[in-house]
Short mmCIF file of C-alpha atoms and ligand atoms in Angstrom, two decimals:
data_model
loop_
_atom_site.label_atom_id
_atom_site.label_comp_id
_atom_site.label_asym_id
_atom_site.label_seq_id
_atom_site.Cartn_x
_atom_site.Cartn_y
_atom_site.Cartn_z
CA MET A 159 88.03 -66.62 -76.09
CA THR A 160 91.86 -66.92 -76.06
CA ASN A 161 94.08 -66.64 -73.34
CA THR A 162 95.45 -63.40 -73.95
CA LYS A 163 95.11 -60.61 -71.48
CA ILE A 164 92.22 -58.22 -72.57
CA ILE A 165 93.03 -54.91 -73.77
CA LYS A 166 90.12 -52.37 -72.92
CA LEU A 167 89.41 -49.93 -75.64
CA SER A 168 85.95 -49.23 -74.64
CA SER A 169 86.04 -46.37 -72.29
CA ASN A 170 88.41 -44.06 -73.86
CA GLU A 171 90.89 -43.98 -70.98
CA ASN A 172 94.83 -43.02 -71.87
CA CYS A 173 96.39 -45.94 -73.24
CA TYR A 174 99.64 -44.59 -72.17
CA GLY A 175 98.62 -44.71 -68.64
CA CYS A 176 99.18 -41.23 -66.34
CA SER A 177 102.12 -38.89 -65.57
CA PRO A 178 104.71 -40.73 -63.36
CA LEU A 179 104.53 -37.45 -61.47
CA ALA A 180 100.81 -38.26 -60.56
CA LEU A 181 102.20 -41.70 -59.47
CA GLN A 182 105.04 -40.25 -57.19
CA ALA A 183 102.56 -37.78 -55.62
CA ILE A 184 100.08 -40.52 -54.58
CA GLU A 185 102.97 -42.91 -53.36
CA SER A 186 104.33 -40.01 -51.22
CA ASN A 187 100.84 -38.95 -49.65
CA TYR A 188 99.10 -42.18 -49.22
CA ARG A 189 99.86 -42.72 -45.70
CA ALA A 190 97.63 -39.78 -44.58
CA VAL A 191 94.29 -41.69 -45.78
CA HIS A 192 93.22 -41.49 -42.19
CA LEU A 193 92.64 -37.69 -42.33
CA TYR A 194 89.88 -35.67 -44.22
CA PRO A 195 90.85 -33.93 -47.23
CA GLU A 196 90.22 -30.01 -47.07
CA VAL A 197 86.54 -28.67 -47.44
CA SER A 198 87.42 -27.54 -50.92
CA PRO A 199 90.73 -28.42 -52.84
CA VAL A 200 92.31 -25.09 -52.68
CA ALA A 201 95.70 -25.75 -54.25
CA LEU A 202 94.32 -27.63 -57.03
CA LYS A 203 92.04 -24.98 -57.74
CA GLU A 204 94.79 -22.49 -57.39
CA LYS A 205 96.77 -24.76 -59.83
CA ILE A 206 93.85 -24.84 -62.71
CA ALA A 207 93.29 -21.21 -62.29
CA ALA A 208 96.72 -20.21 -63.02
CA GLN A 209 97.30 -22.76 -65.93
CA PHE A 210 94.09 -20.97 -67.24
CA GLY A 211 94.79 -17.27 -66.02
CA VAL A 212 91.35 -17.03 -64.03
CA SER A 213 90.71 -16.56 -60.35
CA PRO A 214 90.47 -19.87 -58.11
CA LYS A 215 86.84 -18.14 -57.53
CA ASN A 216 85.81 -19.20 -60.87
CA ILE A 217 86.93 -22.71 -60.55
CA ILE A 218 84.80 -25.69 -59.30
CA VAL A 219 86.42 -29.25 -58.58
CA GLY A 220 84.00 -32.53 -58.35
CA ALA A 221 84.71 -36.10 -58.16
CA GLY A 222 84.88 -36.87 -61.61
CA SER A 223 83.15 -34.32 -64.33
CA VAL A 224 79.90 -36.38 -64.15
CA ARG A 225 79.57 -35.30 -60.72
CA ILE A 226 79.68 -31.62 -61.87
CA ILE A 227 77.12 -32.38 -64.76
CA ASP A 228 74.99 -33.61 -62.02
CA GLY A 229 75.69 -30.43 -59.97
CA LEU A 230 74.98 -28.08 -62.92
CA ILE A 231 71.61 -29.94 -63.41
CA GLN A 232 70.76 -29.81 -59.94
CA THR A 233 71.75 -26.00 -59.35
CA TYR A 234 70.32 -24.52 -62.65
CA VAL A 235 67.18 -26.51 -63.79
CA GLY A 236 64.30 -25.81 -61.91
CA SER A 237 61.24 -28.83 -61.50
CA ASP A 238 59.50 -27.40 -64.27
CA GLU A 239 62.61 -26.44 -66.37
CA GLU A 240 64.42 -28.32 -69.24
CA VAL A 241 67.81 -29.61 -70.36
CA LEU A 242 68.95 -29.44 -74.27
CA THR A 243 71.47 -31.26 -75.82
CA PHE A 244 72.18 -33.83 -78.96
CA GLU A 245 71.20 -37.22 -79.68
CA LYS A 246 74.20 -39.68 -80.39
CA SER A 247 76.39 -37.63 -77.56
CA PHE A 248 77.48 -38.25 -73.84
CA VAL A 249 74.98 -40.24 -72.41
CA ALA A 250 75.14 -38.76 -68.72
CA TYR A 251 73.60 -35.57 -69.82
CA GLY A 252 69.96 -37.41 -70.53
CA GLN A 253 70.56 -40.00 -67.79
CA LEU A 254 71.29 -37.69 -64.92
CA SER A 255 68.68 -35.16 -66.27
CA GLY A 256 66.32 -38.33 -65.85
CA PHE A 257 67.50 -39.29 -62.17
CA GLN A 258 66.88 -35.67 -61.22
CA LYS A 259 63.41 -35.98 -63.01
CA ARG A 260 64.26 -33.15 -65.51
CA LYS A 261 62.93 -32.99 -69.30
CA CYS A 262 65.81 -33.37 -71.63
CA HIS A 263 65.27 -32.69 -75.23
CA PHE A 264 68.03 -33.84 -77.88
CA ALA A 265 68.62 -32.15 -81.32
CA PRO A 266 69.49 -34.17 -84.31
CA LEU A 267 73.23 -34.18 -85.60
CA SER A 268 74.11 -33.18 -89.02
CA ASP A 269 76.87 -35.67 -90.52
CA PHE A 270 77.82 -36.93 -87.14
CA ARG A 271 78.44 -33.06 -85.90
CA CYS A 272 76.72 -31.36 -83.05
CA LEU A 273 75.56 -28.43 -85.23
CA PRO A 274 74.65 -25.69 -82.68
CA GLU A 275 71.91 -24.33 -85.22
CA ASN A 276 70.08 -27.70 -84.74
CA LEU A 277 69.56 -26.89 -80.92
CA LEU A 278 67.77 -23.19 -82.02
CA PRO A 279 64.37 -24.66 -82.78
CA LEU A 280 64.38 -26.69 -79.69
CA ILE A 281 64.85 -23.85 -77.38
CA ASN A 282 61.83 -22.59 -75.39
CA ASN A 283 61.21 -20.38 -72.49
CA LYS A 284 61.93 -23.69 -69.86
CA THR A 285 65.19 -24.35 -71.59
CA ARG A 286 67.92 -23.80 -68.73
CA LEU A 287 70.81 -25.87 -69.70
CA ILE A 288 72.36 -27.03 -72.80
CA PHE A 289 75.07 -29.54 -72.87
CA ILE A 290 77.44 -29.84 -75.89
CA ALA A 291 80.40 -32.39 -76.02
CA ASN A 292 83.50 -31.36 -77.95
CA PRO A 293 84.89 -33.33 -79.15
CA ASN A 294 81.60 -35.19 -79.17
CA ASN A 295 81.54 -38.95 -77.38
CA PRO A 296 80.63 -41.00 -79.42
CA THR A 297 81.10 -39.72 -82.86
CA GLY A 298 84.84 -37.78 -82.28
CA THR A 299 83.66 -34.55 -84.24
CA ILE A 300 84.05 -30.93 -83.05
CA ILE A 301 82.22 -27.75 -83.30
CA THR A 302 84.19 -24.59 -84.28
CA HIS A 303 84.69 -21.53 -82.81
CA VAL A 304 82.63 -20.09 -84.85
CA GLU A 305 79.94 -22.15 -84.60
CA LEU A 306 80.11 -22.06 -80.76
CA GLU A 307 80.09 -18.07 -80.77
CA MET A 308 77.20 -18.40 -83.33
CA LEU A 309 74.98 -19.94 -80.63
CA LEU A 310 75.88 -17.97 -77.61
CA SER A 311 75.25 -14.60 -80.01
CA LYS A 312 71.78 -15.97 -80.29
CA ILE A 313 70.43 -17.21 -77.24
CA SER A 314 69.59 -15.84 -74.01
CA SER A 315 71.96 -15.21 -71.51
CA ASP A 316 69.68 -16.93 -68.96
CA ILE A 317 70.34 -20.05 -70.56
CA THR A 318 74.09 -21.69 -69.32
CA VAL A 319 75.98 -23.48 -72.09
CA VAL A 320 78.22 -26.35 -70.82
CA ILE A 321 80.78 -27.08 -73.48
CA ASP A 322 82.10 -30.42 -72.22
CA GLU A 323 85.85 -30.50 -73.36
CA ALA A 324 86.76 -34.08 -71.89
CA TYR A 325 88.75 -34.79 -74.88
CA SER A 326 89.70 -31.12 -75.91
CA GLU A 327 93.33 -31.91 -75.43
CA TYR A 328 92.88 -34.54 -78.38
CA SER A 329 92.02 -31.97 -81.03
CA THR A 330 94.61 -30.84 -83.68
CA ASN A 331 91.82 -28.64 -85.59
CA THR A 332 92.78 -24.99 -85.53
CA SER A 333 89.24 -24.24 -85.71
CA PHE A 334 88.66 -25.48 -82.34
CA PRO A 335 86.50 -23.07 -79.93
CA ASP A 336 88.93 -20.86 -77.68
CA SER A 337 86.41 -21.11 -74.98
CA LEU A 338 88.22 -19.21 -72.81
CA ALA A 339 88.22 -16.14 -74.78
CA LEU A 340 84.34 -17.05 -75.43
CA GLN A 341 83.50 -17.22 -71.69
CA LYS A 342 85.04 -13.92 -71.04
CA LYS A 343 82.52 -12.37 -73.43
CA TYR A 344 79.65 -14.74 -72.93
CA PRO A 345 79.34 -15.56 -68.74
CA ASN A 346 76.52 -18.03 -69.31
CA LEU A 347 79.45 -20.36 -70.78
CA VAL A 348 80.71 -23.05 -68.58
CA ILE A 349 83.86 -25.16 -69.49
CA LEU A 350 83.92 -28.50 -68.46
CA HIS A 351 87.16 -30.57 -68.17
CA SER A 352 88.08 -34.17 -67.11
CA PHE A 353 91.33 -35.60 -65.47
CA SER A 354 89.96 -38.96 -66.62
CA LYS A 355 91.15 -38.80 -70.22
CA ILE A 356 94.56 -37.65 -71.43
CA TYR A 357 95.48 -37.14 -67.78
CA GLY A 358 95.16 -40.60 -67.33
CA LEU A 359 93.24 -40.46 -63.98
CA ALA A 360 89.92 -41.97 -64.39
CA GLY A 361 89.99 -44.49 -61.28
CA LEU A 362 90.50 -41.38 -59.14
CA ARG A 363 87.28 -39.50 -60.28
CA ILE A 364 88.27 -35.97 -60.55
CA GLY A 365 87.07 -33.45 -62.97
CA TYR A 366 86.78 -29.35 -63.04
CA ALA A 367 84.66 -26.42 -64.56
CA ILE A 368 85.54 -22.83 -65.37
CA MET A 369 82.82 -20.58 -64.92
CA GLU A 370 81.55 -16.96 -63.82
CA GLU A 371 82.11 -16.24 -60.29
CA HIS A 372 78.46 -15.92 -59.15
CA LYS A 373 77.81 -19.26 -61.13
CA ALA A 374 80.43 -20.81 -59.13
CA THR A 375 79.59 -19.70 -55.86
CA ARG A 376 75.68 -21.07 -56.50
CA MET A 377 77.47 -24.47 -57.11
CA ILE A 378 79.37 -24.62 -54.28
CA GLN A 379 76.28 -23.82 -52.05
CA ASN A 380 74.77 -27.34 -53.26
CA LYS A 381 78.20 -29.02 -52.95
CA ILE A 382 78.54 -32.05 -50.72
CA PRO A 383 81.65 -31.51 -48.45
CA PHE A 384 85.10 -33.44 -48.73
CA SER A 385 83.64 -34.90 -51.88
CA VAL A 386 87.26 -34.82 -53.76
CA ASN A 387 89.57 -36.83 -51.86
CA TYR A 388 93.22 -35.41 -51.49
CA LEU A 389 94.93 -38.41 -53.36
CA SER A 390 92.81 -37.15 -56.41
CA SER A 391 93.72 -33.64 -55.84
CA ASP A 392 97.58 -34.06 -55.42
CA ALA A 393 97.64 -36.36 -58.27
CA ALA A 394 95.77 -33.95 -60.67
CA ILE A 395 98.12 -31.11 -59.43
CA ALA A 396 101.04 -33.36 -60.51
CA SER A 397 99.73 -34.42 -63.64
CA LEU A 398 99.15 -30.44 -64.60
CA ASN A 399 102.70 -29.87 -63.84
CA ASP A 400 103.71 -32.65 -66.51
CA GLN A 401 102.60 -31.05 -69.64
CA GLU A 402 105.40 -33.37 -71.39
CA PHE A 403 103.41 -36.12 -70.76
CA ILE A 404 99.88 -34.51 -72.13
CA HIS A 405 102.13 -33.41 -75.15
CA HIS A 406 103.18 -37.06 -75.84
CA SER A 407 99.95 -38.51 -75.01
CA ALA A 408 98.23 -35.98 -77.82
CA ILE A 409 100.91 -36.43 -80.49
CA SER A 410 101.18 -40.12 -80.08
CA ASN A 411 97.13 -40.55 -80.08
CA ALA A 412 97.00 -38.24 -83.29
CA ALA A 413 99.51 -40.10 -85.15
CA GLN A 414 97.65 -43.39 -84.29
CA ARG A 415 94.21 -41.98 -84.90
CA ASP A 416 95.60 -41.37 -88.56
CA TYR A 417 96.75 -44.80 -88.96
CA LEU A 418 93.72 -46.50 -87.72
CA TYR A 419 91.27 -44.28 -89.60
CA SER A 420 93.26 -44.62 -92.91
CA GLU A 421 93.70 -48.20 -92.42
CA LEU A 422 89.90 -48.89 -91.71
CA THR A 423 88.68 -46.93 -94.57
CA ARG A 424 91.03 -48.68 -96.76
CA LEU A 425 89.17 -51.68 -95.66
CA ASP A 426 85.88 -50.04 -96.43
CA PHE A 427 84.60 -49.52 -92.94
CA HIS A 428 82.13 -46.44 -92.50
CA VAL A 429 84.52 -44.26 -90.22
CA VAL A 430 83.82 -40.84 -89.16
CA PRO A 431 87.13 -38.51 -88.79
CA SER A 432 87.75 -37.96 -85.28
CA GLN A 433 89.51 -35.31 -83.22
CA ALA A 434 89.42 -37.31 -79.99
CA ASN A 435 91.08 -40.56 -78.77
CA PHE A 436 88.49 -42.89 -80.35
CA LEU A 437 86.65 -43.70 -83.55
CA TYR A 438 83.37 -43.94 -84.46
CA LEU A 439 82.39 -46.89 -86.74
CA TRP A 440 78.71 -47.45 -88.28
CA PHE A 441 77.45 -50.20 -90.20
CA ASP A 442 74.86 -51.15 -92.68
CA LYS A 443 73.72 -54.07 -90.69
CA GLU A 444 73.74 -55.09 -87.04
CA ASP A 445 75.44 -58.62 -87.81
CA GLU A 446 78.16 -56.69 -89.51
CA LYS A 447 78.69 -54.86 -86.45
CA LYS A 448 78.42 -58.12 -83.98
CA LYS A 449 81.14 -59.79 -86.45
CA VAL A 450 83.67 -56.90 -85.79
CA TYR A 451 82.83 -56.69 -82.33
CA ASP A 452 83.03 -60.43 -81.89
CA THR A 453 86.33 -60.98 -83.56
CA LEU A 454 88.31 -58.32 -81.60
CA PHE A 455 86.87 -59.70 -78.52
CA GLN A 456 87.59 -63.14 -79.17
CA ASN A 457 91.10 -62.12 -79.85
CA GLY A 458 91.47 -60.04 -76.58
CA ILE A 459 90.46 -56.47 -77.47
CA LEU A 460 87.28 -55.07 -75.88
CA ILE A 461 85.57 -52.20 -77.84
CA CYS A 462 82.36 -50.31 -76.88
CA ASP A 463 79.03 -51.67 -78.64
CA LEU A 464 77.11 -48.68 -78.63
CA ASN A 465 74.08 -50.74 -78.70
CA VAL A 466 74.49 -49.89 -74.65
CA PHE A 467 73.59 -46.33 -75.61
CA GLY A 468 70.74 -47.36 -77.79
CA GLN A 469 72.84 -47.34 -81.20
CA GLN A 470 72.20 -50.72 -82.80
CA LYS A 471 74.57 -50.55 -85.74
CA SER A 472 77.50 -48.26 -84.08
CA LEU A 473 80.98 -49.27 -82.44
CA ARG A 474 83.31 -47.10 -80.56
CA ILE A 475 87.13 -47.99 -80.18
CA THR A 476 89.49 -46.03 -78.29
CA ILE A 477 92.63 -45.70 -79.81
CA GLY A 478 95.35 -47.99 -78.61
CA LYS A 479 98.93 -48.02 -78.66
CA LYS A 480 100.76 -48.72 -82.21
CA GLU A 481 101.29 -52.67 -81.53
CA THR A 482 97.28 -52.91 -80.53
CA ASN A 483 96.04 -50.60 -83.47
CA GLN A 484 98.07 -53.04 -85.91
CA ARG A 485 96.87 -55.74 -84.49
CA ILE A 486 93.22 -54.62 -85.05
CA ILE A 487 93.93 -54.06 -88.47
CA ALA A 488 95.42 -57.56 -88.94
CA MET A 489 92.54 -59.16 -87.53
CA LEU A 490 89.92 -57.15 -89.31
CA SER A 491 91.92 -57.32 -92.86
C1 LIG B 271 82.01 -36.04 -73.18
C2 LIG B 271 82.66 -36.71 -71.66
N1 LIG B 271 82.22 -35.86 -70.65
C3 LIG B 271 82.48 -36.34 -69.41
C4 LIG B 271 82.71 -37.42 -69.23
C5 LIG B 271 82.90 -38.03 -68.04
O1 LIG B 271 84.30 -37.71 -67.27
P1 LIG B 271 84.54 -37.82 -65.76
O2 LIG B 271 85.25 -39.37 -65.84
O3 LIG B 271 85.22 -36.96 -65.47
O4 LIG B 271 83.53 -38.47 -64.93
C6 LIG B 271 83.13 -38.38 -70.20
C7 LIG B 271 83.37 -39.96 -69.96
O5 LIG B 271 83.44 -40.56 -70.80
C8 LIG B 271 82.72 -37.94 -71.64
O6 LIG B 271 82.70 -38.77 -72.61
#
């Protein structure tokens, strides 16, 4: 290991940091930490609602979107009922189902994509909740508007479908679902968002979901009071006010994603085209993967060995800044 400072490209954080307006909001308000926050962050809910053209009654805010995932399982899946998602997707769906002793089934991916039609054979009368990460973590692929609507039109409205859009702002694909329009047509659709990714507030733990009012009311009944601290909600409001920062992060990410993807393919790596802020690499042999991981780590770059999620021959690299990506290519050349 050389003496350089480690650059962390293992958790899909925003390499450009967060909006300066968010930092300003924290700096001007931190002296009130001896006070409890509001029971529910009203101003943040109003801000999100205005941004999406819905009512604040449709919004749930949580200490990270994982907390909302947990709440959805707790609220909508009874002890004898089941969760359905995809294999090679965000691990928290299965983990949190397990913590709550709920059975979780996993549909296979097709060509690294979460194809909704692969879910259909696994749906039974116990299925209550379906989680789809879009873009998918770790493969970075998306499902399209048409594919999501096909699923919603074919399944019972008793099943809640959660479309997890933690990375949606990074997608440049015009077929990406207009999930808000679908949610108006199919009230069993829940749209999940995070402030941890493009908004750059991972350390503050804050996320939100948009859902039909009755569903939101049920979620609130199970919610721990004061669970969202006020510095997080102030920073989140400020971040939503700085769409220029979001735009800059998305554009820079897309340019660097193209660069890294084409250079890695030129070097003969197997890389999946991504719509997120990370790339998925798969290898024929585990030791080939280890060599790439070790080379980068020894040169101060930490990426994600997906072994920790049961994928022995894959790596996930968060897309960094231009200089970092150029270093990665130089090291692997
Ligand atoms: C698809 C997906 N959803 C949700 C999350 C969790 O985000 P949060 O930090 O808001 O809990 C992640 C984090 O990696 C993720 O990849």
